[in-house]
Amino acid sequence: MITVKNLSRHYQMGPTIVKALDDVSFTIEGGEFVAIVGPSGSGKSTLMNILGCLDSPTLGSYVLAGEEVSHLKPNQLAEIRNRRIGFVFQSFNLLPRETALENVELPLIYQGVPLKERKKIALAMLERVGLEGREKHIPSELSGGQRQRVAIARALAASPSILLADEPTGALDTKTGVEIMELFHALHKEGSTIILVTHDPGIARQAERVIQIQDGRILKDLPSKEWAA
Amino acid sequence: MKAGALVENIRMSVRSIASNKVRSFLTALGVMIGTGAVIAMLALGAGAQKSVEGSLQALGSNLLIVYSGQPRGGALIRRSTTNIIPTITDADIEAIRRLIPNLITSLAPESSANGQAKFGSTNVNVTIVGTGVDYPLIRNVRPVTGSFFTPADLDGKKTVVVLGAQVYQDLFQNAGDPLGQKVRLNGLSYRVIGVLERKGNSTTDSSVFVPITTYKRYVSGADKYALVNVQAASVEVMREAQSAIEKELLRLHRLPTMDSADFYIANQLDLLNTLQGVAGTFTLLLGGIAAISLIVGGIGIMNIMLVSVTERTREIGIRMALGAKTGDIIAQFMTEAIILSVGGGLIGIGIGYGTSWAFSKFGGIASEVNLLAVILSFGFSVLIGLFFGGYPAYHASRLDPIQALRYE
């Protein structure tokens, strides 16, 4: 599903070049549940931005679902994000004035899916995350857990190749965080490919495989049981 | 962009506009006032132009007036001729008359003096005008009662009189049949044969008209005329007729050029052009000032759209992350700007009509809403939305999605 080879991302900071990512290579198969861990400043956010096609690497190749995406232009990247990536953010990132249903419809709008079909898909997705009956609510009328469920429904709506979750439980209380992780496990069992970016080893441990980043390089890439040990 | 996306954009824009009603209203207010002002000002200008044309038409058509005296700057038509020293002779009249029918159709000499008209115990100050039978035709004034005098009245030097509307009202208090009544002018009794329609200008309405021959015998002994009213054969030959008359009169008066002439010719065309020019400048000035306010309104839209883009940076980031392309973001903000300016423009048209109506109704100022002005100013307001919405929309589309998502 994802093949990353010799990936580097450099930033020019005054006279010096900062290597946020330095020669990173790995492969993620379809249906895997992978956690990317590392402290802040380790380069995991940079990696997530590149995997999410929000940013392009300075060097190296990134093949997503058989397509080389490392040198695409902004509008082409937008299209890849739209079709291939389902984002779940720490702070939900829902549009505050739109209802839950309309938020879930958003990626489908940019895909040009007709209104009726869009509504049908969005309703099914809300049902899938356990929010039936809440479709008319705007985000401020929903609890944190419910908002994250809306965000997950939105991420699922365009049937993406990967779900890319950035600290999805970071803004939730423990109990709600557990519920959201249960939802990710359920989605994984149904066959979704999930990449979860976190700094929390307890969350990372729940994935099948852990890629640990430090100073822009891969420190460990192990099945979670071995990593935890 | 897909057709469905346009509907989507409009829906999103309407929601965004509705979510901040006061701000949206204030944003559109500039365009409303601008559009309204352009329409109202152009309506005023068109009204002024029309009333200028109307009052000139009332003077008569294809009118040339040969005045006695030195040419004066502007050569505006002066109806009051009582203080002119006459210089136009019978020979001049005959020379002008020879220009019929190619250059002119008719002429009527005219002299006038102040006098008193008395009927019963009522008396009023009037201008006694002596003229020819073609006067009503040339000066576009018709008797409403009776008739103007005939060639027979002229030849017989009859003591008959046609009253101006105001004179009739003052003498007869608009009551009773004036025809056949005797009115005394400077002591001599005249038979009333007609009353002229009201022209709205006091000089015609407060004059009384007698045959020029009668005038020369009883009112003023001078054998020269103050002026000659001439009707040119058509608009096209007005200039030609004017120069032909100038040439004839210069020859008869033994003068080398118009610079030293003891007469001058007022041409209705010149007057029309001058007044139309004035009205046109007036329209341009008013319209220009109004157009500036429309542009200021556009800048208001740009200002608010820029604020809106900044406020919604995170929303833009979310949309970009979910797959919105540059064009989608531009279209969204442009749609919003255009809805604001078009909405403002439509309300502005209403304001323009209302203002123009109020000018006419309460201000007594002629104004006429011109459909072209409506289309023009509305189109202009749409362009303003496109132009001033363009920069904020472009600015929004250039945001980096990573930065935008992080924006608090």
XYZ file of C-alpha atoms in Angstrom:
637
model
C 0.000 0.000 0.000
C 2.781 2.431 1.004
C 6.395 2.205 -0.032
C 8.769 4.867 1.231
C 12.381 4.770 0.036
C 15.288 6.947 1.163
C 12.884 9.666 2.098
C 14.366 12.966 3.315
C 12.851 16.312 4.152
C 15.215 19.230 4.641
C 14.402 22.750 5.792
C 16.574 25.754 5.241
C 16.878 27.567 8.571
C 19.065 30.581 7.945
C 22.509 29.326 6.913
C 21.980 25.767 8.175
C 19.987 22.921 6.704
C 17.795 21.048 9.177
C 17.191 17.422 8.265
C 13.718 16.825 9.706
C 13.661 13.444 7.957
C 16.852 11.740 6.946
C 16.874 8.711 4.646
C 13.780 6.907 5.893
C 12.586 3.710 4.204
C 9.724 1.349 5.044
C 6.760 -0.432 3.550
C 3.230 -0.649 4.905
C 0.930 -3.307 3.485
C -2.792 -2.942 2.971
C -4.761 -3.783 6.126
C -1.888 -3.080 8.504
C -2.333 -1.082 11.716
C 0.900 0.847 12.258
C 1.823 3.329 14.956
C 4.471 5.950 14.312
C 5.953 7.101 17.619
C 8.511 9.574 18.687
C 8.915 12.610 20.918
C 8.100 16.050 19.610
C 10.788 17.292 17.243
C 11.625 13.717 16.213
C 10.324 14.209 12.690
C 7.131 12.203 13.085
C 4.948 15.201 12.188
C 7.021 15.822 9.082
C 6.643 12.154 8.157
C 2.916 12.323 8.766
C 2.582 15.441 6.563
C 4.415 13.695 3.751
C 2.449 10.448 4.157
C -0.733 12.590 4.144
C 0.391 14.321 0.940
C 0.261 17.713 2.663
C 3.980 18.107 2.023
C 6.490 16.752 -0.488
C 9.861 15.165 0.370
C 13.118 16.866 -0.553
C 14.625 13.554 -1.659
C 13.461 9.996 -2.082
C 10.341 8.305 -3.304
C 6.882 7.760 -1.875
C 4.601 5.318 -3.667
C 1.013 5.353 -2.438
C -1.357 2.697 -3.788
C 0.939 2.130 -6.756
C 1.351 5.791 -7.589
C 4.545 7.826 -7.167
C 3.392 10.961 -5.364
C 6.658 12.552 -4.213
C 6.829 15.122 -6.994
C 3.217 16.043 -7.597
C 1.975 19.635 -7.808
C -0.289 21.098 -5.085
C -3.530 20.487 -7.013
C -2.535 16.897 -7.833
C -1.691 16.346 -4.168
C -5.120 17.724 -3.254
C -6.705 15.114 -5.460
C -4.603 12.299 -3.917
C -5.570 13.494 -0.421
C -9.176 13.553 -1.466
C -9.260 9.999 -2.842
C -6.542 8.189 -0.854
C -6.203 9.722 2.604
C -8.657 9.852 5.482
C -7.401 12.318 8.080
C -8.278 12.120 11.772
C -6.841 15.019 13.783
C -6.199 15.510 17.491
C -8.421 18.613 17.505
C -11.102 17.010 15.264
C -10.949 19.878 12.734
C -14.659 19.870 11.994
C -16.250 22.907 10.327
C -18.058 24.561 13.260
C -21.057 25.913 11.289
C -21.813 22.746 9.368
C -23.860 19.846 10.706
C -22.323 16.442 11.370
C -23.798 15.176 8.099
C -22.427 18.110 6.100
C -18.997 17.670 7.657
C -18.946 14.035 6.588
C -20.069 15.067 3.090
C -17.126 17.440 2.570
C -14.618 15.069 0.889
C -17.434 13.798 -1.329
C -18.281 17.370 -2.393
C -14.715 17.829 -3.609
C -15.010 14.481 -5.386
C -18.070 15.767 -7.212
C -20.401 13.082 -5.851
C -24.062 14.067 -6.507
C -26.093 15.322 -3.539
C -28.361 12.289 -3.027
C -25.585 9.742 -3.172
C -23.449 11.941 -0.953
C -26.129 12.086 1.731
C -26.596 8.325 1.574
C -22.884 7.607 2.005
C -22.529 10.195 4.773
C -25.498 8.768 6.688
C -24.058 5.246 6.386
C -20.701 6.470 7.704
C -22.278 8.232 10.677
C -24.163 5.049 11.424
C -20.927 3.075 11.175
C -19.290 5.192 13.900
C -22.400 4.966 16.090
C -23.859 8.426 15.568
C -27.223 7.628 14.012
C -29.719 10.348 14.889
C -27.002 12.977 15.397
C -26.603 13.974 11.762
C -28.350 17.335 12.175
C -26.204 18.441 15.116
C -23.443 20.976 14.699
C -20.080 20.179 16.391
C -20.686 22.456 19.408
C -23.762 20.372 20.244
C -21.697 17.162 20.403
C -19.301 15.792 23.030
C -15.581 15.409 22.305
C -15.912 11.700 21.641
C -18.843 12.289 19.331
C -16.921 14.962 17.445
C -14.017 12.574 16.925
C -16.487 9.979 15.660
C -17.816 12.528 13.140
C -14.209 13.159 12.071
C -13.635 9.420 11.635
C -16.845 9.115 9.628
C -15.606 11.990 7.443
C -12.231 10.255 7.022
C -14.011 7.072 5.934
C -16.497 8.752 3.588
C -14.296 8.838 0.490
C -13.217 5.172 0.975
C -9.533 6.144 1.310
C -6.563 3.819 0.966
C -5.252 4.772 4.396
C -6.629 6.282 7.580
C -4.047 8.725 8.914
C -4.741 9.538 12.558
C -2.689 12.197 14.333
C -2.969 11.806 18.127
C -6.671 10.953 17.771
C -7.174 10.482 21.525
C -4.980 13.408 22.579
C -7.853 15.773 23.253
C -10.146 13.187 24.893
C -10.531 11.903 28.421
C -9.250 8.390 29.089
C -12.595 6.632 28.868
C -13.575 8.311 25.597
C -10.044 7.693 24.286
C -10.502 3.987 24.911
C -13.817 4.051 23.002
C -12.199 5.759 20.041
C -9.350 3.231 20.039
C -11.974 0.467 20.060
C -13.480 2.041 16.972
C -10.064 2.005 15.262
C -9.627 -1.674 16.164
C -13.036 -2.460 14.719
C -12.196 -0.585 11.505
C -8.890 -2.447 11.330
C -10.712 -5.768 11.632
C -12.928 -4.706 8.723
C -9.792 -4.265 6.622
C -8.850 -0.588 6.876
C -5.193 0.381 6.695
C -4.501 2.597 9.676
C -1.470 4.756 10.450
C -1.595 6.249 13.911
C 0.847 8.978 14.865
C 1.367 9.406 18.601
C 3.873 10.212 21.312
C 2.086 7.939 23.771
C 3.681 4.453 24.045
C 0.454 3.131 25.617
C -1.496 4.005 22.486
C 1.292 2.878 20.138
C 1.387 -0.508 21.789
C -2.188 -1.151 20.628
C -1.117 -1.205 16.981
C 0.244 -4.283 15.185
C 3.529 -2.666 14.382
C 5.458 0.320 15.727
C 7.818 2.546 13.773
C 9.823 4.636 16.211
C 11.355 7.834 14.898
C 14.155 9.786 16.485
C 16.147 12.684 15.061
C 14.633 12.170 11.654
C 15.637 8.539 11.391
C 13.920 5.237 12.111
C 15.132 3.971 15.473
C 13.024 0.813 15.599
C 10.545 -0.824 13.247
C 9.105 -3.829 15.059
C 5.876 -5.713 15.708
C 4.324 -4.035 18.729
C 4.864 -6.979 21.067
C 8.610 -7.005 20.418
C 8.733 -3.200 20.550
C 7.013 -3.086 23.905
C 9.293 -5.734 25.327
C -15.358 23.157 -11.798
C -18.378 20.880 -11.724
C -21.892 22.302 -11.876
C -22.739 20.676 -8.548
C -19.773 22.430 -6.993
C -21.233 25.823 -7.950
C -24.488 25.030 -6.144
C -22.375 23.843 -3.215
C -20.351 27.062 -3.268
C -23.473 29.190 -3.303
C -24.939 27.203 -0.408
C -21.744 27.545 1.613
C -21.459 31.259 0.824
C -25.049 31.960 1.791
C -24.474 30.124 5.062
C -21.299 32.052 5.758
C -23.008 35.368 4.919
C -26.049 34.485 7.025
C -23.911 33.457 9.979
C -22.682 37.030 10.325
C -25.659 39.104 9.242
C -24.664 42.503 10.594
C -21.190 42.318 9.156
C -22.480 41.080 5.806
C -25.005 43.903 5.678
C -22.364 46.512 6.468
C -20.074 44.999 3.868
C -22.733 45.153 1.189
C -23.864 48.605 2.325
C -21.027 50.308 0.483
C -22.069 48.701 -2.785
C -25.739 49.442 -2.057
C -25.059 53.129 -1.559
C -22.660 53.229 -4.489
C -25.062 51.577 -6.928
C -27.984 53.603 -5.628
C -25.989 56.813 -5.955
C -24.899 56.056 -9.513
C -28.473 55.343 -10.586
C -29.963 58.324 -8.773
C -27.293 60.723 -10.026
C -27.572 59.550 -13.616
C -31.357 59.856 -13.269
C -30.914 63.442 -12.119
C -28.604 64.120 -15.037
C -31.009 62.558 -17.534
C -33.850 64.571 -15.997
C -31.855 67.782 -16.293
C -31.005 67.006 -19.911
C -34.602 66.260 -20.704
C -35.924 69.422 -19.116
C -33.290 71.461 -20.970
C -34.395 69.921 -24.239
C -38.024 70.431 -23.285
C -37.654 74.112 -22.497
C -35.661 74.684 -25.671
C -38.308 72.898 -27.683
C -40.810 75.292 -26.139
C -38.916 78.197 -27.679
C -39.733 76.920 -31.145
C -38.014 74.599 -33.538
C -35.039 75.416 -35.772
C -35.122 78.889 -34.347
C -32.702 81.666 -35.292
C -33.129 85.060 -33.692
C -31.535 88.079 -35.337
C -31.007 90.628 -32.562
C -30.224 94.292 -32.848
C -27.118 95.429 -31.012
C -23.598 94.314 -30.303
C -22.996 90.604 -29.996
C -22.794 89.530 -26.366
C -20.859 86.659 -24.964
C -22.826 83.457 -25.101
C -25.558 85.021 -27.246
C -28.246 83.580 -24.987
C -31.763 84.216 -26.091
C -33.170 87.184 -24.228
C -36.880 87.416 -24.434
C -36.992 90.858 -22.906
C -36.309 93.170 -25.816
C -37.771 96.401 -24.521
C -34.370 97.982 -23.847
C -32.836 97.180 -27.222
C -32.108 100.012 -29.625
C -33.502 98.627 -32.889
C -31.149 98.392 -35.863
C -32.975 95.996 -38.162
C -34.660 97.667 -41.117
C -37.429 96.717 -43.519
C -34.751 96.186 -46.171
C -33.079 93.648 -43.862
C -36.406 91.866 -43.414
C -36.915 91.708 -47.179
C -33.373 90.368 -47.695
C -33.988 87.620 -45.140
C -37.373 86.892 -46.674
C -35.638 86.130 -49.991
C -34.016 83.091 -48.304
C -37.455 81.380 -48.358
C -37.913 78.525 -49.168
C -34.424 77.003 -49.418
C -32.919 78.115 -46.131
C -35.824 79.398 -44.087
C -39.533 78.719 -43.944
C -40.832 81.834 -42.240
C -39.926 84.898 -40.239
C -41.552 87.343 -37.880
C -40.048 90.718 -36.928
C -40.546 91.777 -33.360
C -40.365 94.956 -31.322
C -41.628 95.517 -27.845
C -42.236 98.185 -25.250
C -43.455 98.325 -21.695
C -47.011 99.429 -21.301
C -50.200 99.171 -19.360
C -53.217 97.044 -20.160
C -56.555 98.019 -18.686
C -59.862 96.163 -18.674
C -62.700 97.714 -16.789
C -61.146 98.938 -13.559
C -58.294 96.399 -13.576
C -54.945 97.328 -14.975
C -51.630 95.481 -15.205
C -48.130 96.193 -16.460
C -47.401 94.273 -19.628
C -44.901 94.049 -22.458
C -46.542 95.154 -25.664
C -45.099 93.057 -28.473
C -45.545 93.937 -32.115
C -44.912 91.045 -34.473
C -45.976 89.212 -37.630
C -48.517 86.493 -38.293
C -45.942 83.660 -38.279
C -44.900 84.373 -34.717
C -46.974 81.530 -33.154
C -45.561 79.038 -35.627
C -41.935 80.087 -35.149
C -42.029 80.508 -31.401
C -44.168 77.436 -30.848
C -46.966 79.151 -28.995
C -50.634 78.549 -29.810
C -53.774 80.492 -28.952
C -56.056 78.469 -26.636
C -58.938 80.814 -27.224
C -59.690 82.627 -30.496
C -56.846 83.025 -32.949
C -53.697 84.984 -33.669
C -53.959 87.968 -36.005
C -54.179 87.483 -39.759
C -52.396 89.154 -42.739
C -55.559 91.259 -43.117
C -55.163 92.557 -39.535
C -51.547 93.348 -40.345
C -52.302 95.139 -43.625
C -55.184 97.088 -42.070
C -53.111 98.044 -39.007
C -56.081 96.814 -36.967
C -56.227 97.530 -33.246
C -56.562 93.877 -32.274
C -54.696 92.149 -29.463
C -53.790 88.603 -28.411
C -53.278 88.241 -24.661
C -50.590 86.247 -22.889
C -51.964 83.695 -20.406
C -50.959 85.689 -17.316
C -52.361 88.928 -18.688
C -55.659 87.182 -19.405
C -55.740 85.751 -15.896
C -54.937 89.114 -14.303
C -57.434 91.088 -16.364
C -60.301 88.632 -16.557
C -59.619 86.510 -13.438
C -60.010 83.530 -15.796
C -63.738 84.276 -15.937
C -65.880 85.145 -18.905
C -65.282 85.075 -22.631
C -62.561 87.609 -23.499
C -63.139 87.467 -27.257
C -64.502 90.722 -28.604
C -63.886 92.528 -25.310
C -62.138 95.888 -25.421
C -58.793 96.210 -23.630
C -57.003 99.524 -23.428
C -53.270 99.507 -24.123
C -51.537 102.777 -23.233
C -54.929 104.398 -23.465
C -55.963 103.093 -26.864
C -58.738 100.546 -27.132
C -57.978 97.144 -28.723
C -60.336 94.274 -29.489
C -59.272 90.935 -27.937
C -59.119 88.238 -30.641
C -57.232 85.487 -28.799
C -55.514 84.231 -25.668
C -52.231 82.294 -25.837
C -51.527 79.014 -24.074
C -49.462 79.240 -20.907
C -45.769 78.840 -21.709
C -44.469 78.884 -18.158
C -42.019 81.676 -18.905
C -43.158 84.999 -17.544
C -42.047 87.085 -20.509
C -44.395 85.413 -22.986
C -47.220 84.952 -20.497
C -47.192 88.574 -19.373
C -47.006 90.031 -22.890
C -49.736 91.182 -25.192
C -49.333 90.787 -28.956
C -50.418 93.276 -31.612
C -49.728 93.408 -35.357
C -46.287 94.952 -36.017
C -47.846 97.535 -38.293
C -50.257 98.623 -35.578
C -47.334 98.657 -33.111
C -45.356 101.006 -35.336
C -48.277 103.355 -35.747
C -49.601 103.506 -32.154
C -46.963 102.166 -29.735
C -43.573 103.205 -31.039
C -42.809 105.401 -33.992
C -39.445 103.768 -34.734
C -39.325 102.124 -38.164
C -36.604 99.646 -37.193
C -37.121 96.350 -35.426
C -35.559 94.991 -32.250
C -35.240 91.506 -33.599
C -36.426 89.043 -36.192
C -37.563 85.516 -35.367
C -36.529 83.205 -38.179
C -37.381 79.558 -38.648
C -34.771 77.652 -40.613
C -35.993 75.117 -43.162
C -34.387 72.257 -41.251
C -31.842 71.517 -38.547
C -29.274 70.710 -41.242
C -29.419 74.154 -42.869
C -29.446 76.173 -39.634
C -25.766 77.099 -39.849
C -26.056 77.848 -43.544
C -29.104 80.021 -42.945
C -27.296 81.844 -40.159
C -24.286 82.673 -42.327
C -26.512 83.678 -45.278
C -28.401 86.119 -43.031
C -25.135 87.432 -41.587
C -23.768 87.989 -45.088
C -26.911 89.804 -46.312
C -27.160 92.051 -43.265
C -23.442 92.892 -43.243
C -23.814 93.930 -46.884
C -26.919 96.044 -46.239
C -25.395 97.650 -43.138
C -22.141 98.226 -45.012
C -20.063 96.428 -42.402
C -16.911 94.377 -43.092
C -17.169 91.604 -40.467
C -19.341 90.323 -37.632
C -16.833 91.793 -35.157
C -18.125 95.277 -35.870
C -21.744 94.271 -36.556
C -24.743 96.063 -35.047
C -26.690 92.812 -34.938
C -26.081 89.225 -33.941
C -27.760 85.926 -34.436
C -28.652 83.505 -31.695
C -28.823 79.981 -32.989
C -31.034 77.529 -31.116
C -28.598 74.780 -32.035
C -25.745 76.549 -30.228
C -27.917 77.068 -27.235
C -29.021 73.455 -27.285
C -25.430 72.288 -27.594
C -24.276 74.543 -24.800
C -27.040 73.486 -22.456
C -26.685 69.833 -23.374
C -22.978 70.151 -22.766
C -23.667 71.636 -19.368
C -26.182 68.914 -18.562
C -23.758 66.272 -19.833
C -20.926 67.606 -17.669
C -23.311 67.741 -14.741
C -24.292 64.095 -15.329
C -20.668 63.049 -15.672
C -19.711 64.863 -12.509
C -22.529 63.378 -10.442
C -22.066 59.924 -11.963
C -18.322 60.117 -11.410
C -18.652 60.994 -7.754
C -21.191 58.204 -7.352
C -18.909 55.752 -9.158
C -16.133 56.592 -6.717
C -18.437 55.668 -3.863
C -19.115 52.367 -5.643
C -15.378 51.690 -5.793
C -15.058 52.600 -2.127
C -17.833 50.060 -1.494
C -15.761 47.488 -3.370
C -12.757 48.223 -1.201
C -15.019 47.617 1.803
C -15.825 44.182 0.404
C -12.148 43.426 -0.117
C -11.335 44.537 3.407
C -13.952 42.304 4.995
C -13.098 39.379 2.744
C -9.456 39.623 3.816
C -10.521 39.600 7.450
C -12.797 36.681 6.705
C -10.004 34.722 5.023
C -7.752 35.266 8.052
C -10.505 34.254 10.454
C -11.220 31.151 8.455
C -7.626 30.082 7.896
C -8.248 26.840 9.767
C -11.411 26.134 7.762
C -9.377 26.652 4.595
C -6.743 24.232 5.918
C -9.408 21.617 6.687
C -10.922 21.962 3.244
C -7.510 21.657 1.628
C -6.670 18.557 3.680
C -9.939 16.997 2.543
C -9.111 17.603 -1.091
C -10.144 21.178 -1.989
C -8.015 22.420 -4.870
C -6.786 25.957 -5.446
C -9.745 26.571 -7.745
C -12.241 25.289 -5.166
C -10.987 27.742 -2.535
C -10.894 30.652 -4.996
C -14.400 29.793 -6.193
C -15.726 29.653 -2.642
C -14.474 33.092 -1.634
C -15.236 34.655 -5.001
C -18.785 33.342 -4.779
C -19.115 34.964 -1.387
C -17.781 38.301 -2.627
C -20.014 38.209 -5.690
C -23.110 37.330 -3.657
C -22.369 40.291 -1.374
C -21.811 42.704 -4.247
C -24.712 41.435 -6.349
C -27.002 41.530 -3.327
C -25.780 45.025 -2.544
C -26.213 45.998 -6.201
C -29.816 44.749 -6.319
C -30.755 46.614 -3.152
C -28.833 49.605 -4.536
C -31.044 49.623 -7.637
C -34.037 49.851 -5.322
C -32.367 52.700 -3.439
C -31.585 54.433 -6.750
C -35.198 54.202 -7.925
C -36.445 55.365 -4.539
C -34.076 58.327 -4.406
C -34.908 59.366 -7.943
C -38.614 59.118 -7.177
C -38.131 61.190 -4.008
C -36.209 63.847 -5.957
C -39.113 64.229 -8.363
C -41.844 63.910 -5.768
C -40.521 66.071 -2.931
C -37.665 68.016 -4.479
C -39.509 69.004 -7.625
C -36.363 68.102 -9.564
C -36.805 66.302 -12.838
C -35.162 62.885 -12.720
C -35.542 59.887 -14.928
C -34.107 56.427 -14.179
C -32.338 55.203 -17.246
C -32.438 51.442 -17.853
C -28.941 51.616 -19.280
C -27.718 53.261 -16.076
C -29.332 50.463 -14.056
C -27.688 47.749 -16.158
C -24.394 49.621 -16.162
C -24.172 50.236 -12.448
C -25.365 46.713 -11.648
C -22.800 45.224 -13.995
C -20.224 47.477 -12.434
C -21.089 46.230 -8.954
C -20.685 42.621 -10.143
C -17.282 43.531 -11.553
C -16.396 45.184 -8.253
C -17.216 41.913 -6.493
C -15.062 39.964 -8.955
C -12.197 42.407 -8.765
C -12.130 43.110 -5.050
C -13.077 39.538 -4.118
C -10.308 38.236 -6.341
C -7.353 39.197 -4.213
C -8.690 37.772 -0.907
C -9.741 34.578 -2.708
C -6.323 34.219 -4.310
C -4.720 34.901 -0.940
C -6.848 32.133 0.621
C -5.972 29.639 -2.107
C -2.229 30.207 -1.580
C -2.272 29.210 2.074
C -0.091 26.261 3.029
C -2.441 23.526 4.291
C -0.012 22.484 7.066
C 0.262 26.042 8.413
C -3.451 26.632 7.963
C -4.377 23.500 9.935
C -2.152 24.648 12.793
C -3.664 28.173 12.821
C -5.427 29.076 16.082
